[in-house]
XYZ file of C-alpha atoms in Angstrom:
195
model
C -39.712 7.971 -22.477
C -36.767 6.560 -24.406
C -35.066 9.830 -24.138
C -35.755 9.917 -20.377
C -34.176 6.185 -20.061
C -31.276 7.233 -21.892
C -30.652 10.214 -19.814
C -31.157 7.987 -16.597
C -28.699 5.236 -17.931
C -26.091 8.021 -18.891
C -26.324 9.443 -15.345
C -25.871 6.069 -13.693
C -22.821 5.198 -15.885
C -21.397 8.663 -15.070
C -21.841 8.033 -11.402
C -20.082 4.669 -11.673
C -17.220 6.316 -13.445
C -16.819 8.923 -10.633
C -17.193 6.186 -8.061
C -14.542 4.257 -9.695
C -12.084 7.169 -9.804
C -12.928 8.054 -6.149
C -10.319 6.708 -3.713
C -11.139 4.214 -1.084
C -9.552 3.395 2.214
C -9.050 0.105 3.881
C -11.659 -0.846 6.552
C -9.782 -2.676 9.556
C -11.462 -5.360 11.432
C -9.287 -6.100 14.395
C -5.975 -7.449 15.233
C -4.187 -10.274 13.462
C -0.654 -11.822 13.828
C 1.938 -10.266 11.871
C 4.172 -12.263 9.350
C 6.560 -14.215 11.398
C 9.825 -12.806 9.991
C 8.381 -9.308 10.677
C 9.308 -9.567 14.428
C 12.965 -10.223 13.793
C 12.945 -7.192 11.334
C 11.448 -4.956 13.850
C 14.155 -5.845 16.540
C 16.978 -4.999 13.917
C 15.076 -1.978 12.346
C 12.705 -0.437 14.898
C 12.698 2.914 12.933
C 11.528 1.081 9.844
C 8.806 -0.898 11.799
C 7.348 2.149 13.400
C 4.079 3.869 12.403
C 4.085 6.349 15.175
C 3.913 10.115 14.864
C 2.989 12.596 12.157
C -0.054 12.778 10.123
C -2.079 9.620 9.678
C -3.536 10.711 6.252
C -1.246 12.772 3.733
C -2.804 15.581 1.730
C -1.781 14.345 -1.626
C -0.802 17.476 -3.712
C 0.573 16.909 -7.148
C 4.339 17.256 -6.155
C 3.724 14.326 -3.709
C 1.751 12.294 -6.123
C 4.834 12.685 -8.310
C 7.223 11.673 -5.654
C 5.201 8.543 -4.943
C 5.450 7.459 -8.454
C 9.047 8.319 -8.653
C 10.133 6.353 -5.719
C 7.899 3.434 -6.793
C 9.625 3.341 -10.268
C 12.962 4.013 -9.086
C 13.172 1.316 -6.528
C 11.526 -1.146 -8.785
C 14.139 -0.553 -11.567
C 17.077 -0.675 -9.111
C 16.235 -3.835 -7.094
C 16.016 -7.182 -8.615
C 13.131 -9.349 -7.245
C 14.632 -12.545 -5.896
C 12.149 -14.582 -3.622
C 13.780 -15.986 -0.381
C 12.229 -19.342 -1.518
C 14.888 -19.375 -4.439
C 17.509 -20.308 -1.803
C 17.029 -23.815 -0.479
C 16.886 -24.007 3.293
C 16.586 -20.179 3.758
C 13.873 -18.699 5.891
C 11.994 -15.796 5.018
C 14.069 -12.794 6.056
C 12.956 -9.166 5.906
C 15.662 -6.786 4.934
C 16.566 -3.421 3.470
C 17.609 -4.561 -0.034
C 20.733 -2.927 -1.742
C 20.752 -4.996 -5.166
C 17.776 -7.712 -4.785
C 15.152 -8.828 -2.575
C 11.557 -9.918 -2.492
C 8.377 -8.118 -2.248
C 8.528 -7.337 1.429
C 12.176 -5.914 1.191
C 11.216 -3.953 -1.842
C 8.145 -2.380 0.166
C 10.526 -1.781 3.118
C 12.894 0.098 0.854
C 10.127 2.170 -0.508
C 9.048 3.223 3.052
C 12.698 4.085 3.896
C 12.997 6.279 0.851
C 9.769 8.152 1.544
C 10.529 8.510 5.129
C 13.738 10.176 4.034
C 11.947 12.513 2.049
C 9.809 13.627 4.894
C 6.721 11.310 4.676
C 5.395 10.339 8.114
C 5.943 6.778 9.089
C 2.361 6.716 10.294
C 0.921 7.069 6.740
C 3.337 4.222 5.317
C 2.172 0.829 6.267
C 3.506 -2.638 5.232
C 0.507 -4.680 3.829
C 0.189 -8.232 3.087
C -2.157 -9.902 0.375
C -2.339 -12.946 -1.607
C -1.910 -13.077 -5.460
C -2.206 -16.154 -7.673
C -2.026 -18.251 -4.456
C 1.142 -16.664 -2.994
C 1.742 -14.218 -0.205
C 2.645 -10.714 -1.466
C 3.608 -7.701 0.428
C 3.144 -3.906 -0.732
C 3.498 -0.653 0.785
C 0.320 1.290 1.483
C 0.301 4.929 1.767
C -2.662 6.564 3.404
C -3.705 9.711 1.628
C -6.716 12.004 1.387
C -7.312 10.383 -2.008
C -7.419 6.928 -0.873
C -5.102 4.209 0.330
C -2.494 3.931 -2.398
C -0.305 1.033 -3.171
C 3.335 1.010 -4.192
C 4.135 -2.411 -5.637
C 7.036 -4.270 -7.003
C 4.861 -5.946 -9.867
C 3.989 -2.534 -11.366
C 5.228 1.080 -11.622
C 1.662 2.215 -11.396
C 0.617 3.733 -8.041
C -3.048 2.722 -7.573
C -5.798 2.709 -5.205
C -5.762 -0.496 -3.289
C -9.062 -1.552 -4.364
C -8.028 -1.248 -8.076
C -5.343 -3.947 -7.598
C -5.725 -7.601 -8.360
C -4.886 -8.683 -4.838
C -6.982 -10.395 -1.905
C -5.674 -8.151 1.067
C -5.459 -9.685 4.269
C -3.603 -7.344 6.820
C -1.547 -4.346 7.381
C 0.407 -2.489 10.167
C -1.658 -0.652 12.589
C -1.240 3.188 12.508
C 0.333 4.392 15.857
C 1.740 1.002 16.671
C 3.552 -0.777 13.781
C 4.175 -4.055 15.734
C 0.465 -4.590 15.750
C -1.278 -5.719 12.546
C -4.925 -5.235 11.555
C -7.151 -7.468 9.372
C -8.448 -5.787 6.341
C -12.026 -5.621 5.534
C -14.010 -3.870 2.817
C -13.138 -0.718 0.785
C -14.860 2.499 2.222
C -15.247 5.242 -0.235
C -13.488 8.522 0.601
C -15.774 11.166 1.667
C -15.239 14.758 0.938
C -17.056 17.875 1.380
C -17.524 20.738 -1.235
C -14.407 22.445 0.291
C -12.394 19.238 -0.032
C -11.986 18.365 3.565
């Protein structure tokens, strides 16, 4: 009986490990307002605001996974994070940074660099969350291995459900000017063939 109970406990712990390693996608629950500075950004940079065209989910091969990590690390090392709030009287202003910027500027640059490398805009979604009581923006990349986050606070590229953030909204696929509220994590479902 002890051996049987130990086998069940081992099987359950192994199943939990596999579930933790499996990717998840963001469930969306309807339309919400975009961050206010997003609209002026879209009028200046419609191409970077877009989520139209291309595959909505990228098949993540090893070279593409390496490319995500390289872009995340490279931008994080080149761009110094400076909050818009550091400048008294300055409103939030979303831009493509060259030397410094805040979290949304850094996420925008990562989107730009991936698009230049051929990644579809429809799989690269600006996403807002809360972290330690503050707003935070990351780039979410939709892949067949889950929704992955490129973040200026870490060089790791992680599944969104493995980050310490409370996610609120992201750009809608196919209509980047519309934003959707984020709900629960949905596990990736794959067949034996990997579809």
